[in-house]
Tab-separated table of C-alpha atoms in Angstrom:
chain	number	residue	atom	x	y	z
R	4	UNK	CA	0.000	0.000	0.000
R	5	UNK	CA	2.692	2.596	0.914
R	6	UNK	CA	4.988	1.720	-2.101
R	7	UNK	CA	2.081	2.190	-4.363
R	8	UNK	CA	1.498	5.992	-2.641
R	9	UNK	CA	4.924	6.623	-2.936
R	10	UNK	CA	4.732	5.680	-6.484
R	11	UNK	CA	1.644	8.048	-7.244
R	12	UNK	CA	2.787	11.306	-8.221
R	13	UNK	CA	-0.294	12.511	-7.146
R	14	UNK	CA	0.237	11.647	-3.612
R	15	UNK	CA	1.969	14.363	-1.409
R	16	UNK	CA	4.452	13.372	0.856
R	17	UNK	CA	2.469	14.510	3.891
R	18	UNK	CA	-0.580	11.743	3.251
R	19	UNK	CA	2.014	9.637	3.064
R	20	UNK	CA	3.528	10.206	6.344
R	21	UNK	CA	-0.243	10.808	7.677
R	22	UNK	CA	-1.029	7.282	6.300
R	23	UNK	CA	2.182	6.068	7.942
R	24	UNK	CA	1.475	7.414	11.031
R	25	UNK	CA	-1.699	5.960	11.153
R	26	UNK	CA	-0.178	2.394	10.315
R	27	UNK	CA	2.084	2.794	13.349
R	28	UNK	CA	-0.877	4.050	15.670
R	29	UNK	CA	-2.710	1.017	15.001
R	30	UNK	CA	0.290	-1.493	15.322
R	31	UNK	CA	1.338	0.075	18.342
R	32	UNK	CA	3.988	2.429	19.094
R	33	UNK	CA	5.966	0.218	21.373
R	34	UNK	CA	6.063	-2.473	18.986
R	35	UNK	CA	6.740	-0.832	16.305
R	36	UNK	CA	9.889	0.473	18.224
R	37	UNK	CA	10.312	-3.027	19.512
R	38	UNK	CA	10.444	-4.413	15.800
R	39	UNK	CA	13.052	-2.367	14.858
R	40	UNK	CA	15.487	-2.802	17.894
R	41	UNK	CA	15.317	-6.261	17.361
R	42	UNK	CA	16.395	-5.831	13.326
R	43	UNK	CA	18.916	-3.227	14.660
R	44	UNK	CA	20.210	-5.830	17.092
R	45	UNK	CA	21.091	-8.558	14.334
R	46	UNK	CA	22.698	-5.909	12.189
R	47	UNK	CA	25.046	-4.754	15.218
R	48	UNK	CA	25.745	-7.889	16.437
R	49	UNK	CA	27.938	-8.940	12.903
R	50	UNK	CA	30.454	-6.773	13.769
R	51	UNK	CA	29.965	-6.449	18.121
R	52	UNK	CA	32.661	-9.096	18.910
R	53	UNK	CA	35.280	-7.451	16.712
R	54	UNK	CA	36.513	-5.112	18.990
R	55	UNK	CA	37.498	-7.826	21.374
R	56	UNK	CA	39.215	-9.307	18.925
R	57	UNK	CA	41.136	-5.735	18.000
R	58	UNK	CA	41.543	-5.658	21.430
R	59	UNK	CA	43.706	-9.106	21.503
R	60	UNK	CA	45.502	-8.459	18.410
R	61	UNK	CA	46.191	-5.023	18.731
R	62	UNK	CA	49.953	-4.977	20.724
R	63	UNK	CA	52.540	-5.345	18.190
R	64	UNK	CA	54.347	-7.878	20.685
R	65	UNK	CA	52.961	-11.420	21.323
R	66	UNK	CA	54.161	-10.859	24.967
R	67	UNK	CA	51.360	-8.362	25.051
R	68	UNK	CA	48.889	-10.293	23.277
R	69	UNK	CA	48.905	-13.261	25.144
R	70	UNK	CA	48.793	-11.808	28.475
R	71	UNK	CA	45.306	-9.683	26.691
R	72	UNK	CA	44.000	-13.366	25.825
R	73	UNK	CA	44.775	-14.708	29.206
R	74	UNK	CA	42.408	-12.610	30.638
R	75	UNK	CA	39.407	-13.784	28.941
R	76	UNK	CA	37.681	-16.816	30.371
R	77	UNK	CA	37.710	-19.723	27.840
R	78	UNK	CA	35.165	-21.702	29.563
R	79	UNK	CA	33.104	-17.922	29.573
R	80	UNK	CA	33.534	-17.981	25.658
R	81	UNK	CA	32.585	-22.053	24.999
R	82	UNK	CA	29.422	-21.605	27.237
R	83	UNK	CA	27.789	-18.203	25.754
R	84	UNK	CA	29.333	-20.035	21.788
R	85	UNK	CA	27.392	-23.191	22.970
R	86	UNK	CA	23.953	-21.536	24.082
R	87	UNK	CA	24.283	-18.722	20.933
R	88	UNK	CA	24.373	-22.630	18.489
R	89	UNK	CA	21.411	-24.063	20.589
R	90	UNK	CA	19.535	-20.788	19.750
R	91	UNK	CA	20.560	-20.781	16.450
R	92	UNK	CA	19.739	-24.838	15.717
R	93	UNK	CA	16.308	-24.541	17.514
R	94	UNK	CA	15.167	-21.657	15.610
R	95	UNK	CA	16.602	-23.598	12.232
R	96	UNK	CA	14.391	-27.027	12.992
R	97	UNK	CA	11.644	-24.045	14.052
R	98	UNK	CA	11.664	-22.925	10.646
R	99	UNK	CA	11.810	-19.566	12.274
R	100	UNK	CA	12.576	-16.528	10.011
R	101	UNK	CA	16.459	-15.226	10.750
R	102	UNK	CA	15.854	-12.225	12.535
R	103	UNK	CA	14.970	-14.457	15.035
R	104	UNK	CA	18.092	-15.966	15.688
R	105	UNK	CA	20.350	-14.006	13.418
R	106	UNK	CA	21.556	-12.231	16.420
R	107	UNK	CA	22.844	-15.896	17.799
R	108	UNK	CA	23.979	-17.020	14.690
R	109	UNK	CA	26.616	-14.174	13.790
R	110	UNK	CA	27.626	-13.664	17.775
R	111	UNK	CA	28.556	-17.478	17.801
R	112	UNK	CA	30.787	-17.093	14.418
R	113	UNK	CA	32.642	-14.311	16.297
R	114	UNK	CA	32.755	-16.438	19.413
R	115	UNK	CA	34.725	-19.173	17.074
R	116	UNK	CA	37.080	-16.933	16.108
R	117	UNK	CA	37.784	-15.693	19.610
R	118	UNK	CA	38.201	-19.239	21.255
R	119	UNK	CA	40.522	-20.038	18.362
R	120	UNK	CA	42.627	-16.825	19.106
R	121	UNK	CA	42.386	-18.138	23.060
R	122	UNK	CA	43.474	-21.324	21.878
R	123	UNK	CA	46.326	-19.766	19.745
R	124	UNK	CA	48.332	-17.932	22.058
R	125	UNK	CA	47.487	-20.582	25.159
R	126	UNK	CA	49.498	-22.676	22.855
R	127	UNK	CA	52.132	-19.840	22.380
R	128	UNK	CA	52.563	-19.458	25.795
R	129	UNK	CA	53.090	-22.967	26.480
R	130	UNK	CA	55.390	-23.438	23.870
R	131	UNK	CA	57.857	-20.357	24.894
R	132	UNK	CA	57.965	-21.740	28.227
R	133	UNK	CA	58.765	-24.963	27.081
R	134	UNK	CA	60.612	-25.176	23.864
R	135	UNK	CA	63.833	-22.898	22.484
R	136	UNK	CA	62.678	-23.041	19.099
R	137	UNK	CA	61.703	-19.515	17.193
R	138	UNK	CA	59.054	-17.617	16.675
R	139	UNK	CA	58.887	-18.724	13.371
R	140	UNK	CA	58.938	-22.188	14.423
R	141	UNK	CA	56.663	-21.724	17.275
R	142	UNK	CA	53.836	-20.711	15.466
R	143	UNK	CA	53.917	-23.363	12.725
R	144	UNK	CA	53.857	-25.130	15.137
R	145	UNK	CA	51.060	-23.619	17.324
R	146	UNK	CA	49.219	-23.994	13.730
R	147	UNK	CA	49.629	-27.476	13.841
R	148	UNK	CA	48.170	-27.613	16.683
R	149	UNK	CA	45.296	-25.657	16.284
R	150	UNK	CA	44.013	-28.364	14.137
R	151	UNK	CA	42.763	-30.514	16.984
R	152	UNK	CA	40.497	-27.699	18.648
R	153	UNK	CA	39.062	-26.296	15.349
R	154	UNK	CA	38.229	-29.735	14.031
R	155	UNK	CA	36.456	-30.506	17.763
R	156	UNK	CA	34.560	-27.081	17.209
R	157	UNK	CA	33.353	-28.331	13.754
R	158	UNK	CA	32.356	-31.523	14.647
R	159	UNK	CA	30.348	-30.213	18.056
R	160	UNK	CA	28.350	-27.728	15.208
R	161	UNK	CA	27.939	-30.673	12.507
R	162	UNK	CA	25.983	-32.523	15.456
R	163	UNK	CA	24.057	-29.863	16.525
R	164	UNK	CA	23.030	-28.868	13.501
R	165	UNK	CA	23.060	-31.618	11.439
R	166	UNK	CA	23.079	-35.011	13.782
R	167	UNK	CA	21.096	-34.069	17.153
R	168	UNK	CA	17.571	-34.879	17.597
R	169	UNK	CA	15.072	-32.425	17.838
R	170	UNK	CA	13.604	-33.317	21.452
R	171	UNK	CA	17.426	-32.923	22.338
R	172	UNK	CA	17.569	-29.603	20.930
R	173	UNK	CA	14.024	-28.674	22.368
R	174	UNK	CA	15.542	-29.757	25.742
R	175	UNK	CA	18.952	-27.635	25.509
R	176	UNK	CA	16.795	-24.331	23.891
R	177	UNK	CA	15.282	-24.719	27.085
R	178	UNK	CA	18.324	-24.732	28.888
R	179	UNK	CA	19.571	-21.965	27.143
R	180	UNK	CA	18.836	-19.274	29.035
R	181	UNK	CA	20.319	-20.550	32.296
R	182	UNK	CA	23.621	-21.711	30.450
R	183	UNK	CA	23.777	-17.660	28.680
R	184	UNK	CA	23.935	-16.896	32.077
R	185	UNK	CA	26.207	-19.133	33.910
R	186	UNK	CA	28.625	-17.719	31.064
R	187	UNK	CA	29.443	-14.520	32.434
R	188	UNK	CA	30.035	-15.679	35.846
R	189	UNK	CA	33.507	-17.160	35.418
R	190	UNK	CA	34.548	-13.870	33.111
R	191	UNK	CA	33.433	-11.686	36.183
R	192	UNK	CA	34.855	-13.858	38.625
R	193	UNK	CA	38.793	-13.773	36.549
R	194	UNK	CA	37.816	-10.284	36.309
R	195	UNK	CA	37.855	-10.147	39.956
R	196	UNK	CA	40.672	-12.090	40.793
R	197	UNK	CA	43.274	-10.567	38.068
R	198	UNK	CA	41.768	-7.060	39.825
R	199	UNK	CA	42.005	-5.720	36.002
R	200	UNK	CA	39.657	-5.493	32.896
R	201	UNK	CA	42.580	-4.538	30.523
R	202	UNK	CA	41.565	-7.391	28.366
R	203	UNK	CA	37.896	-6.745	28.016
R	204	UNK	CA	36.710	-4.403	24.772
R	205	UNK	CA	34.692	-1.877	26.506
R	206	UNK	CA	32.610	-1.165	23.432
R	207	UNK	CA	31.736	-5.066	23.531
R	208	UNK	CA	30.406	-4.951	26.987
R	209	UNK	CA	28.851	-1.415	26.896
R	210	UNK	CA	27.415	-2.852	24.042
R	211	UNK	CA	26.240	-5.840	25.677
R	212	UNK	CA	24.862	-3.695	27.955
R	213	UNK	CA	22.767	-1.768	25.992
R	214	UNK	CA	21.186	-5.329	23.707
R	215	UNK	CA	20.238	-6.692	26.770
R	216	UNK	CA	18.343	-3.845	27.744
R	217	UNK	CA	16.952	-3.637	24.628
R	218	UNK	CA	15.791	-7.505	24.768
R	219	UNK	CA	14.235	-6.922	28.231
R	220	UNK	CA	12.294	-3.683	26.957
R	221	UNK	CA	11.074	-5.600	23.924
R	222	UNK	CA	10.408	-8.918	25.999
R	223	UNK	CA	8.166	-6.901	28.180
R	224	UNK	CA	6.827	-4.895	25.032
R	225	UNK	CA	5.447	-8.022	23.523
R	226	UNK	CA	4.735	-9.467	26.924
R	227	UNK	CA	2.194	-11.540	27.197
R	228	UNK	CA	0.323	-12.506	30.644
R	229	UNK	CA	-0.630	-16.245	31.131
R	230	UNK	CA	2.273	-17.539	28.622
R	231	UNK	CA	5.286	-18.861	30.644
R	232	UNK	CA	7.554	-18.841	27.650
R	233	UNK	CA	7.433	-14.949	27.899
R	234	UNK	CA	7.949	-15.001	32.021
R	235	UNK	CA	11.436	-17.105	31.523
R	236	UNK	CA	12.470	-15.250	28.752
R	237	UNK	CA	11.793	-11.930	30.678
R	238	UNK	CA	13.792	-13.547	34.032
R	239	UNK	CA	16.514	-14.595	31.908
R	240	UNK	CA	17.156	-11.634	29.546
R	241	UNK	CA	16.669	-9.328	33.063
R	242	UNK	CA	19.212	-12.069	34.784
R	243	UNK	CA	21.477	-11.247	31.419
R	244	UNK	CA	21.105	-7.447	31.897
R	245	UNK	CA	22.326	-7.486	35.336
R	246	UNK	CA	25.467	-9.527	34.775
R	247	UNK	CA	26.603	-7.679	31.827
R	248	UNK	CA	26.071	-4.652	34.276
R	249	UNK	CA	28.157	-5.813	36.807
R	250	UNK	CA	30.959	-6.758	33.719
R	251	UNK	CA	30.475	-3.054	32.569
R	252	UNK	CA	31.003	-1.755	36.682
R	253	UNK	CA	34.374	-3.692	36.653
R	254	UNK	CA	35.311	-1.900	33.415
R	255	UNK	CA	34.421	1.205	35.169
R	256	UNK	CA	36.335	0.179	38.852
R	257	UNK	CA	39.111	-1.612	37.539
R	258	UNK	CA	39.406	0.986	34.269
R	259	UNK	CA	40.876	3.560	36.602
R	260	UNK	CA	43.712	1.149	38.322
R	261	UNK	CA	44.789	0.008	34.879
R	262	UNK	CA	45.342	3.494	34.117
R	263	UNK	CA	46.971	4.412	37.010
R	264	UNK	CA	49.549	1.507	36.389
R	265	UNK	CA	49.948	2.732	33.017
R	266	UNK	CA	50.871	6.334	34.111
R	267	UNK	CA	52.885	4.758	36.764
């Protein structure tokens, strides 16, 4: 109907935007808004883990990168990769349209990538302390070895996408939530103990922030009373907001002592 209007010459641009408007009015304001967070969300989150990953690769020596990777929880990364390829496979066998998981599906590809880098210079690190050979050496070698955890990754997404049942998959989606959760804590809690978050992208977490806020807010927009789906998504996606908060107060606490020990 719009496209048509648009197309009529005869059509000024205010009934369009009247006609619009009224569209809108009778959708609903808040959902309207809610509609287009959630396609704003999927666009941003192609590109939201790759300031992390700047972040890692950024120092010019591998001294400096390694100790950057250290700091970020592998078993953090496999559990939020794991739940984002539940999401992601459920929605699939769902026949659900992408923007429903799209979100999920371009997170856990970034995810990948960062486990791999994890993986990388864990290996590094191992190897300097153990070996006298190169650099050149060490990272053919590190490589090599990267074969064995990037094949494992590949086959865990082959059955999960292509070889596990769909009850089983039902069951996980369902376990989802609490699993997103449970992998923040042990980020927050190496956060804690290192007493730094110079190895955290604050534009990832701020960001992180701000898309869980925006899944509680449209959550509650679509909210619907009597359907339990919609109560566990609104606990978990609240639970979600609140840990990324307390990820983006460390960045805030431990920001200043990092700078202080750089000016130092």
């Amino acid at each position: 109907m719009i496209i048509n209007l648009l197309r009529d010459p005869e059509v000024s641009n205010k009934v369009i935007l009247q006609f619009a408007f009224r569209q809108i009015k009778a959708i609903g304001y808040l959902k309207v808004l809610s509609l287009l967070l959630g396609a704003t969300m999927v666009g941003v989150s192609s590109v939201i883990k790759i300031p992390q990953i700047r972040k890692i690769l950024k120092p010019k020596t591998m001294l400096a990168r390694s100790k950057l990777a250290k700091g970020l929880s592998e078993e953090s990364v496999s559990l939020e990769t794991a739940a984002q390829w539940i999401h992601v496979t459920y929605n699939k066998q769902q026949r659900n349209s992408f923007v429903n998981y799209g979100e999920s599906f371009l997170l856990g590809i970034q995810n990948i990538a960062i486990l791999l880098i994890l993986k990388y210079y864990k290996l590094r690190r191992e190897l300097a302390a153990a070996t006298t050979l190169s650099e050149k050496d060490q990272i053919r070698e590190c490589f090599k070895a990267l074969v064995k955890p990037a094949a494992a990754i590949v086959a865990v997404l082959v059955f999960l996408t292509k070889i596990c049942p769909p009850q089983l998959i039902a069951t996980l989606q369902i376990l989802n939530i609490p699993i997103g959760i449970l992998a923040k804590i042990p980020q927050i809690r190496k956060n804690q103990a290192l007493k730094s978050t110079a190895h955290l992208s604050e534009v990832t977490i701020f960001a992180n922030v701000i898309g869980s806020f925006i899944r509680v807010f449209t959550t509650v927009t679509n909210f619907k009373k009597g359907r339990s789906r919609d109560s566990v998504l609104l606990a978990g996606y609240s639970a979600s907001l609140a840990l990324n908060a307390v990820l983006a107060g460390q960045i805030i606490h431990y920001g200043k002592k990092d700078e202080e020990k750089k000016n130092e």
